[in-house]
Structure formats: structure tokens, C-alpha cells
Coordinates of C-alpha atoms in Angstrom, one line a residue:
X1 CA 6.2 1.4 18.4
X2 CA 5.3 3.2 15.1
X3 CA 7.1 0.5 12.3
X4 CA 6.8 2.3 8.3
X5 CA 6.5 -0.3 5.8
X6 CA 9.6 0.9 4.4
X7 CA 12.0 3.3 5.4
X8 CA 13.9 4.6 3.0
X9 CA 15.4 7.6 4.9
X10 CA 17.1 4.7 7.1
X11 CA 18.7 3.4 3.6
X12 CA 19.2 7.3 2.9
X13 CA 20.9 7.7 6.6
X14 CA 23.3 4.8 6.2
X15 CA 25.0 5.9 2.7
X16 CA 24.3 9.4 2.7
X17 CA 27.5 10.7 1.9
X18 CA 27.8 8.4 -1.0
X19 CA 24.2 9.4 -2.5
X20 CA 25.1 13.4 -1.6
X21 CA 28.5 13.2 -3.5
X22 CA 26.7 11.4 -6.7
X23 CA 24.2 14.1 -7.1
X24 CA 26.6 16.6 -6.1
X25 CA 28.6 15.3 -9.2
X26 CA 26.3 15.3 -11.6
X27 CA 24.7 18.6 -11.1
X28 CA 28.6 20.1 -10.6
X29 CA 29.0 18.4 -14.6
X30 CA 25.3 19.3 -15.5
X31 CA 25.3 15.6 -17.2
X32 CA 21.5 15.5 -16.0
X33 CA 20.6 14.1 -19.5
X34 CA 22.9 11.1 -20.9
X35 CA 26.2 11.2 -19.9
X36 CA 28.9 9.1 -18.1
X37 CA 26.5 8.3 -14.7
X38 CA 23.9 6.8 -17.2
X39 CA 26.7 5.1 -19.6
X40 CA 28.4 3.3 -15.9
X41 CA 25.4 2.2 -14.6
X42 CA 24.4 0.8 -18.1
X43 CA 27.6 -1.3 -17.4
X44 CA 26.9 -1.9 -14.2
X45 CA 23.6 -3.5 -13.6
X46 CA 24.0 -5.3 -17.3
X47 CA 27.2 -7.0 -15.0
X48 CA 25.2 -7.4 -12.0
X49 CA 22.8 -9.6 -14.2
X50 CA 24.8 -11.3 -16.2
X51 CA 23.7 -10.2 -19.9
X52 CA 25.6 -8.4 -22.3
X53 CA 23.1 -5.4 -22.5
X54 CA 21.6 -2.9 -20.1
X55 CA 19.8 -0.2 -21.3
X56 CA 18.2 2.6 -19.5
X57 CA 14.6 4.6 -19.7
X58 CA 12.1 6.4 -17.8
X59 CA 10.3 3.6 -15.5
X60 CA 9.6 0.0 -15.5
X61 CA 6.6 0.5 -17.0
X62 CA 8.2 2.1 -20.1
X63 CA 10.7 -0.2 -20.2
X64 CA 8.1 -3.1 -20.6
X65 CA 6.5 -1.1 -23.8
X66 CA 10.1 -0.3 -25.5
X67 CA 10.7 -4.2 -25.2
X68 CA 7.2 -5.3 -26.8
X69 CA 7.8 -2.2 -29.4
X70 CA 11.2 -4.5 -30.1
X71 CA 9.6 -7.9 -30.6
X72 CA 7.1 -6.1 -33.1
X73 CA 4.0 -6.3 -30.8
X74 CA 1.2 -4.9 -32.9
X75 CA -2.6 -4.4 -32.7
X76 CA -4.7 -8.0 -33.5
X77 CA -2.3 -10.1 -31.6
X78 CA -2.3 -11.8 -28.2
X79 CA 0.1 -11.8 -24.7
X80 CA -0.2 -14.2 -22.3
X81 CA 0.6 -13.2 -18.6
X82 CA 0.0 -13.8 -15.1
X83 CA -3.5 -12.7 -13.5
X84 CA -1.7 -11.2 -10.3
X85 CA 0.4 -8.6 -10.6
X86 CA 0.8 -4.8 -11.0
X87 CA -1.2 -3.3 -13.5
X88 CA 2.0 -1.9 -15.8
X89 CA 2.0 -5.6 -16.5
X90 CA -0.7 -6.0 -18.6
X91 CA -1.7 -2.4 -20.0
X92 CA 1.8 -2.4 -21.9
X93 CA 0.6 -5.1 -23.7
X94 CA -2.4 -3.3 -24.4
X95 CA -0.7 -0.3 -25.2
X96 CA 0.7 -1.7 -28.9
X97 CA -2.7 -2.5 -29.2
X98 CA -2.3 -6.4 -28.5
X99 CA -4.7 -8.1 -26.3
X100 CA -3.5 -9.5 -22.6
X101 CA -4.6 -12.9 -21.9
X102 CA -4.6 -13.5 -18.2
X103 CA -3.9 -17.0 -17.1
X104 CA -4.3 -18.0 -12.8
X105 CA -1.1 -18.8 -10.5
X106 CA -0.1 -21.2 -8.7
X107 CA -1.3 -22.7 -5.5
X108 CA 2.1 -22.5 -3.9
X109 CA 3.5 -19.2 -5.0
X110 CA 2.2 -16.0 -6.7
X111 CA 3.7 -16.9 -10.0
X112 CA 1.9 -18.3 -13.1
X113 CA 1.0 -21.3 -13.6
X114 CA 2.5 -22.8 -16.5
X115 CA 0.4 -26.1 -16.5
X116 CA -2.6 -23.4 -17.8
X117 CA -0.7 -21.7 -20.6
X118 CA -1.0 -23.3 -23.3
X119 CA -4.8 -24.0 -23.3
X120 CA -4.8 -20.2 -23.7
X121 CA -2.7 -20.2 -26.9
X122 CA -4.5 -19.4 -30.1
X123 CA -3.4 -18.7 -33.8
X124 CA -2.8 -15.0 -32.4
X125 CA -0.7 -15.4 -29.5
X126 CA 2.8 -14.3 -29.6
X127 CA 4.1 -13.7 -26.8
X128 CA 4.4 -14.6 -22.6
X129 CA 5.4 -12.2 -20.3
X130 CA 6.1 -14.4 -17.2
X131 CA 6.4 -11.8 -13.4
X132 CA 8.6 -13.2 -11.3
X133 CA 6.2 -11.6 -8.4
X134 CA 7.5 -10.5 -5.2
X135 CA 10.9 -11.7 -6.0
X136 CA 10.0 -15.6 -6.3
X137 CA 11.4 -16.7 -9.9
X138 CA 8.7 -18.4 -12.1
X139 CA 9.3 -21.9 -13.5
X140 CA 11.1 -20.6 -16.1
X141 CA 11.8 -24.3 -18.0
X142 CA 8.4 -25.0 -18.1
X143 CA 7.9 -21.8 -19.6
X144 CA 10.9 -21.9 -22.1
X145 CA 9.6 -25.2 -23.5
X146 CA 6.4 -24.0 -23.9
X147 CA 7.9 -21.1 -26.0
X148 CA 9.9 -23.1 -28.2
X149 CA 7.3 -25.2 -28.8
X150 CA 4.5 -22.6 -30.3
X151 CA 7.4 -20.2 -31.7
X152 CA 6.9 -17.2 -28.8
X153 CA 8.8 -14.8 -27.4
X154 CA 9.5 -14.5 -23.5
X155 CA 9.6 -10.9 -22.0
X156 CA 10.5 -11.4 -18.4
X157 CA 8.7 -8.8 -15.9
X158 CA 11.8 -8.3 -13.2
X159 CA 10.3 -5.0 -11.5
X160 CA 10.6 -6.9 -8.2
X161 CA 13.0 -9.6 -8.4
X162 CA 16.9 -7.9 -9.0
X163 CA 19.0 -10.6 -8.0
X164 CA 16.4 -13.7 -7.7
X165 CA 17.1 -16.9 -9.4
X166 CA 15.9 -19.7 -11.1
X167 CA 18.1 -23.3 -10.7
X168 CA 21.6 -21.2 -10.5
X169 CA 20.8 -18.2 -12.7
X170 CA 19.9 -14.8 -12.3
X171 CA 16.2 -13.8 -14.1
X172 CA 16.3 -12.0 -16.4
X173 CA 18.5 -14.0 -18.4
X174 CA 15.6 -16.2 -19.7
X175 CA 13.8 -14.2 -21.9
X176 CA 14.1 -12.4 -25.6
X177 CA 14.2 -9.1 -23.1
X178 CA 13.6 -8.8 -19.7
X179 CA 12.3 -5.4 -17.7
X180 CA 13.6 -3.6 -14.9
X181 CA 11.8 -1.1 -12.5
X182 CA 14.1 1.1 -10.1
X183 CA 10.9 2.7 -8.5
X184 CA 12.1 4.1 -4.9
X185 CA 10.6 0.7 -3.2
X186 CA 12.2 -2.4 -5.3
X187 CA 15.1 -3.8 -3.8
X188 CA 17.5 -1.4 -5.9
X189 CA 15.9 1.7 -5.8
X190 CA 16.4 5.3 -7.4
X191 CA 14.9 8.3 -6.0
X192 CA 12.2 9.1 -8.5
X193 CA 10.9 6.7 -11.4
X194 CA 13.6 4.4 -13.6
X195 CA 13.8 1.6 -15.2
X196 CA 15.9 -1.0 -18.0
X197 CA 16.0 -3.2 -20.2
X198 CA 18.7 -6.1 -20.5
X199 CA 18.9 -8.5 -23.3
X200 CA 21.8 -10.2 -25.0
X201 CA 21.1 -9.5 -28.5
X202 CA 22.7 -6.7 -30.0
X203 CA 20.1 -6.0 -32.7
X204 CA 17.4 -5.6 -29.7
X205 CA 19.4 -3.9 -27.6
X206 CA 20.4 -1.0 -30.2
X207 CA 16.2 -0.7 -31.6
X208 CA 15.5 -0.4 -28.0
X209 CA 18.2 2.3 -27.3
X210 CA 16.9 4.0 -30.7
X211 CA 13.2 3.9 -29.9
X212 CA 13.6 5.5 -26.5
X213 CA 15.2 8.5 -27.8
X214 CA 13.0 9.6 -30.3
X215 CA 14.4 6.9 -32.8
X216 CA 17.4 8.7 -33.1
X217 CA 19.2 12.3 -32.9
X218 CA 18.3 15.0 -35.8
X219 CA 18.4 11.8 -38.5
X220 CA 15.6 9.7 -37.1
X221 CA 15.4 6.0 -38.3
X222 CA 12.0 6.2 -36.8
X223 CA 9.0 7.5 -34.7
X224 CA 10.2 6.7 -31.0
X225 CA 9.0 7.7 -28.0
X226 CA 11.4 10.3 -24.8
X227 CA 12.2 7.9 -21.9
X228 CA 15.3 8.8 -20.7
X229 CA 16.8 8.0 -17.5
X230 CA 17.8 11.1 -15.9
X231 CA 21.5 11.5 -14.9
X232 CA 21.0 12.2 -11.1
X233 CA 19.3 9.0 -10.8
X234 CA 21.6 7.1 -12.3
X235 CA 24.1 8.4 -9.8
X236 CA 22.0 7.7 -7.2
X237 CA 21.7 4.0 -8.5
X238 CA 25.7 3.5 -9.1
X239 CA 26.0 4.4 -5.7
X240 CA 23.4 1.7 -4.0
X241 CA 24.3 -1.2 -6.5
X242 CA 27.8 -1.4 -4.2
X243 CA 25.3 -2.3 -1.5
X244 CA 22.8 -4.7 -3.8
X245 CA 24.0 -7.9 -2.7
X246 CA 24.1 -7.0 1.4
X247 CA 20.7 -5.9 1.3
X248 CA 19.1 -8.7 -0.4
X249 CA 21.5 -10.8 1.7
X250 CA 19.5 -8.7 4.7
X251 CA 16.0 -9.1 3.2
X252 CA 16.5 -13.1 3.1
X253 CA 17.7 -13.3 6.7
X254 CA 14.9 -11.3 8.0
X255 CA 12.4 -12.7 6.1
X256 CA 13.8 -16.4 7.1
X257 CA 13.3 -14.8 10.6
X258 CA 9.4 -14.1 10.1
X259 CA 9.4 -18.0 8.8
X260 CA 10.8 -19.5 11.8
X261 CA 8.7 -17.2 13.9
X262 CA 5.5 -17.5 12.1
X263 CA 5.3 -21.3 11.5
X264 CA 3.1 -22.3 14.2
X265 CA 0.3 -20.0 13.6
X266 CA -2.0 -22.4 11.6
X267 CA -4.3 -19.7 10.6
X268 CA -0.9 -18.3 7.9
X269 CA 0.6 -19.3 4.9
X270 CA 3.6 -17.9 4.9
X271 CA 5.7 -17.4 1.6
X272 CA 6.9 -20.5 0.3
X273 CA 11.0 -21.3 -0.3
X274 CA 11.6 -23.5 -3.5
X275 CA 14.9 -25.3 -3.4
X276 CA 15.8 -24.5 -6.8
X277 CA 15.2 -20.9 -6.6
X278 CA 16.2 -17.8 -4.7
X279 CA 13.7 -15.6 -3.3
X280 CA 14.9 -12.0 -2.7
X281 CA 11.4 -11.1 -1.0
X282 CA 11.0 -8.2 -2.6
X283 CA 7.6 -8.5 -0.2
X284 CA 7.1 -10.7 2.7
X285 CA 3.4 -11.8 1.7
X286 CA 1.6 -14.0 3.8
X287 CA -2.0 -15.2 3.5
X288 CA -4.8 -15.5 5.9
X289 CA -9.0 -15.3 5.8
X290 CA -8.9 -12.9 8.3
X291 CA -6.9 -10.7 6.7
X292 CA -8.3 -7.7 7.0
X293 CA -8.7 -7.6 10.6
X294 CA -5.2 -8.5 11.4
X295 CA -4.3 -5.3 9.0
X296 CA -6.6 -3.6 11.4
X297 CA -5.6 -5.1 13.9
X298 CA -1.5 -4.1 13.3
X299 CA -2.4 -0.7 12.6
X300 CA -3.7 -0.1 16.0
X301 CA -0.5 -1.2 17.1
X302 CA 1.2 1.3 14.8
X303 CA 2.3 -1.1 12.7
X304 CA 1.9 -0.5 8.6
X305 CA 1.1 -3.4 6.3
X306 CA -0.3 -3.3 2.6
X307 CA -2.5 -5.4 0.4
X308 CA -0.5 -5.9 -3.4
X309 CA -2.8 -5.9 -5.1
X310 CA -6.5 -6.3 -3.8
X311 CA -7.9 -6.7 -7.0
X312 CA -6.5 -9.4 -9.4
X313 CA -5.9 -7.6 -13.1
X314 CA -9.0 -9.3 -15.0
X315 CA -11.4 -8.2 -12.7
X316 CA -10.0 -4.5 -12.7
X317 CA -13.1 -2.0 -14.2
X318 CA -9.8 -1.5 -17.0
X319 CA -10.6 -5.0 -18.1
X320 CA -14.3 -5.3 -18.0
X321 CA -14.5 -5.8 -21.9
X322 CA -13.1 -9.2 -21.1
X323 CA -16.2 -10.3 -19.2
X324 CA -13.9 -12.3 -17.1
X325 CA -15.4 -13.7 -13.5
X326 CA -13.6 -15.0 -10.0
X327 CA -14.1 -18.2 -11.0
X328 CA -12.0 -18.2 -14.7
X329 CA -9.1 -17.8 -12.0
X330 CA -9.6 -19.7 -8.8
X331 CA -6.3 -19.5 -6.6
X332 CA -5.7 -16.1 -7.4
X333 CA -8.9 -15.1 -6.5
X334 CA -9.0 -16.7 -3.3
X335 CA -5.8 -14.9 -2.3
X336 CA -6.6 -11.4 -3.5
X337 CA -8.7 -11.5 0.1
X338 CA -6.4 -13.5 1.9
X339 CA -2.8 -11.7 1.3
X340 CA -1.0 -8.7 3.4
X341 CA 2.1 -7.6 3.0
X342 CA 4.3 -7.4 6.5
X343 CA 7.1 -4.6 6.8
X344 CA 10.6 -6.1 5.5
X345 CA 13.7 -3.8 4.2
X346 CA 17.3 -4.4 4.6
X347 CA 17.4 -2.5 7.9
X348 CA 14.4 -3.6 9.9
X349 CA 15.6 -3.9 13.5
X350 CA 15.0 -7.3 15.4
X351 CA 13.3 -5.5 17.7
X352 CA 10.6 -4.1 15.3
X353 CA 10.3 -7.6 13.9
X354 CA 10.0 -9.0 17.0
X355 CA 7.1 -6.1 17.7
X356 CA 5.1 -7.5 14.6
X357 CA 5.6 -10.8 15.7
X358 CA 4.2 -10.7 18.9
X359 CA 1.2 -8.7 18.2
X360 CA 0.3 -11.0 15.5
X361 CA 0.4 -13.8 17.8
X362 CA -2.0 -11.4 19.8
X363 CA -4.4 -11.2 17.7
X364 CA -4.3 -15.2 16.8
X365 CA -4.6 -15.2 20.9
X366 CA -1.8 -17.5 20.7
X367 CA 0.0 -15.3 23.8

């Protein structure tokens, strides 16, 4: 068998007339800037989330620098977030001109660790950007407290975690702002870059709107930035978030399938459930110390697996002014050797599950 780790013509497949007619639409009205597809799915994933705002722009990564443009972010200060995740994380922060402070996860998931935040806290720091990585929620009260207590704000990275929760509520609804990435991958995906920003404040929600159309139309308010979400992709997303809460219904079961298959093998950590939160599993993530031969191992067998992220973001050549070492952040060094991602979409077969399964018991030599 040849298993992709994702397939998103089979996603394509199964709704194409509804994707063809959206796109259709739009270029029939030429509403490929603005317009009513953007306006609906504003209204539509701001519902899906539960906050009174949604507000569209170019990528997640944009999205994260409009949001710390909003809470005043400026050169001299300090962000505390997580030392594994993607790299649009942290080099928003530094674009403002604000310093990322990196602080090491937790043993049992790939979130922060919020017993080590606020021994990183200084007169400068204004700010935590928490990711919920993977689509596990952080601890979001620990984090909350911790912010009331030293006066910060909380922008939440969601770029992988649409629909996860924290004790009962959606993420994204923690936060000052939280972000939004519908890179063709996530778990609600467009078919180019996109991305939003959701907050229930009003007065955020309209500077954000503002700065990410130039600050205006013909009578500026201010310098702003273009990052627009396209029209055609907003289509395209209006048509898959009908089908949001199946698939991640889909990702769960087949990712509790890998658990109750996988259990035995002593030599994986598999992804950890928390009773007071819901995992959408973004990425099924396991960790091993032979990780790299069972990813050769898999591709031999035609089956594709990836490594997010290999390096940990303080020990990226991008951060070597912050003389960091492996041993500043213990657990998530470890585990940037140990982790590989395994296939998992919405419409994985059982059989190709079943595939990966056995031949990772073959290479254990557990069959």
C-alpha cells in the first residue's frame, strides 16, 4: 500500500460539487476581494467558536501579528511562549520588535508548562501566547491566573486546534485574541493560505479589521498592513465548515483506534487524553528513541510520516542571539528526537490504519 500523510483530494472527492459551486460563485460575482463569501464565513466560524467576532486575513501567521499590533506589542518588551511549536509562533512576536521568551512543555503533552512561566516574567514581559499544539488545549486556568496576577495579556495560538476544548469550552475563547490558521492541512482547511482572528471585544475587533486593510479605505486612521482573505477561499471554507464537526468527530475515532491498537508496544508513548479536555488530533504524535528508523522503516512500506518540528524554536540558527542550550528545556528537547507524526485525516480507511499498524508492530518484532 502507498498511504499519503494526508489526502486532501479524498476530502476534495467527497464534497466536490459543493467546493466547485462556491468557486464557481464567486468568480460568476467577481467578489474575489471582500464581499458576501468573506462577510458569511466571518459569521460563521465566529459561531462555530463561540465569540462575538471573527475577522479574516491572509494566514495564521498574519493573523498572530495583527493581534500583537492590537494589544500594542512594541520593540523593548517581552512574550512568553511555548519552546515547541511552528516557527510563526515566535517570529510574530519578534516581528513588533518584542523579544520571545521560550519556556519547556510538559512531560505529558506538547503544551507549555505553566508551572515554569512565571520564573520567566520580568518588569518587561507583557504578554503569553499559550499553542494549544496538535490540537491538545493547554491548561488554560493555570494560565489565566497567572495573567491576572502580573497584568498580561493572553493571545491564544489556535492554528491546529478548531474545535478543541478546555473543561467544556471551545479555545479560543480564553484569550484577549486568539489566532486561526486555515492552511490546506489544519482540520478546517482552505485551498491556499488564510487565516482569523476571533475576540469578543469590539474595540479589538474593529483596530484589527482596520489594520489589515491598510488602516482604512482612502481616509486612513493609520499605517496598516494588506492581508486580506481572498473571496474564493472563503467560499471554499463556508462550504467545509458544514462538515467541521463530522471530521473532527472522524479524526477522534481514528485516532482512539491507533490508541487501542498501539498500547502494548512499550517502546511508544502515544498521545495522551486528558479528561477535562478534548483533543481534535490535529496530529497523531507518538514518541519513541528509535524514531528515525521506524520513519525509515514505514517509508519502505510506503507509508508517509513527518517529524513537527525536529528542531525545538530556541535552538533554531533564527534564535542563536539567545545563546539558549538543550538543557535550558529538558522535555522538549528530549522529544524533538523522539516524536513522528502517523498519517490521520477524516477519511483514512481502516484498512490503511490497519496497514500502519501492523508494520509498526513489525518493526517492534512484536508479529
Amino acid at each position: 500500500m502507498e498511504i499519503k500523510f494526508i489526502d486532501l483530494n479524498i476530502q476534495y472527492q467527497n464534497i466536490k460539487k459543493e467546493i466547485d459551486d462556491a468557486i464557481k460563485k464567486v468568480i460568476r460575482e467577481s467578489s474575489f476581494i471582500g464581499g458576501e463569501e468573506i462577510n458569511r464565513f466571518e459569521n460563521n466560524f465566529a459561531n462555530l467558536i463561540g465569540t462575538k467576532y471573527s475577522i479574516s486575513c491572509g494566514n495564521g501567521t498574519d493573523a498572530l501579528y495583527i493581534a500583537m499590533k492590537a494589544l500594542n506589542l512594541s520593540p523593548g518588551q517581552e512574550v512568553i511562549t511555548t519552546a515547541h511549536s511552528w516557527i510563526a509562533t515566535s517570529e510574530a512576536i519578534s516581528q513588533t520588535g518584542a523579544k520571545p521568551v521560550f519556556v519547556d512543555t510538559e512531560e505529558d503533552s506538547f503544551c507549555i508548562n505553566t508551572k515554569l512561566i512565571e520564573e520567566k516574567i520580568t518588569k518587561n514581559t507583557v504578554g503569553i501566547v499559550p499553542v494549544h499544539l496538535y490540537g491538545q488545549s493547554c491548561e488554560m486556568d493555570s494560565i489565566k491566573n497567572i495573567a491576572k496576577k502580573y497584568n498580561l495579556w493572553i493571545i491564544e495560538d489556535c492554528a491546529q486546534s478548531h474545535l478543541a476544548e478546555y473543561k467544556g469550552i471551545k479555545v479560543g475563547n480564553f484569550g484577549n485574541l486568539s489566532t486561526f490558521s486555515f492552511y490546506p492541512g489544519k482540520n478546517l482547511g482552505a485551498m491556499g493560505d488564510a487565516g482569523c482572528i476571533n475576540t469578543n471585544s469590539k474595540e479589538l475587533a474593529d483596530w484589527c479589521r482596520l489594520f489589515a486593510r491598510h488602516g482604512g479605505k482612502n481616509n486612513h486612521a493609520f499605517e496598516g498592513i494588506n492581508s486580506r482573505m481572498d473571496g474564493i477561499q472563503a467560499a471554499i471554507l463556508n462550504a467545509k465548515i458544514n462538515h467541521i464537526q463530522n471530521w473532527t468527530k472522524s479524526r477522534i475515532k481514528k485516532a482512539l483506534y491507533y490508541n487501542q491498537s498501539l498500547q502494548d508496544i512499550i517502546q511508544l508513548t502515544l498521545p495522551k487524553r486528558f479528561t477535562h479536555s478534548k483533543h481534535v488530533y490535529h496530529l497523531y504524535t507518538i514518541k519513541t528513541n528509535h524514531r528515525d528508523e521506524l520513519k525509515n522503516f514505514l517509508l519502505s512500506k510506503g507509508i508517509q510520516t513527518k517529524v513537527n518540528y525536529p528542531t525545538i524554536l530556541p535552538l533554531l540558527p533564527a534564535y542563536k542571539f539567545l545563546d539558549k542550550k538543550n538543557t535550558d528545556f529538558p522535555v522538549s528537547s528530549k522529544y524533538q528526537n523522539e516524536i513522528l507524526s502517523l498519517p490521520l485525516y477524516p477519511e483514512i480507511s481502516i484498512e490503511a490504519q490497519n496497514y500502519i499498524i501492523e508494520n509498526i508492530k513489525k518493526f517492534f518484532k512484536l508479529i
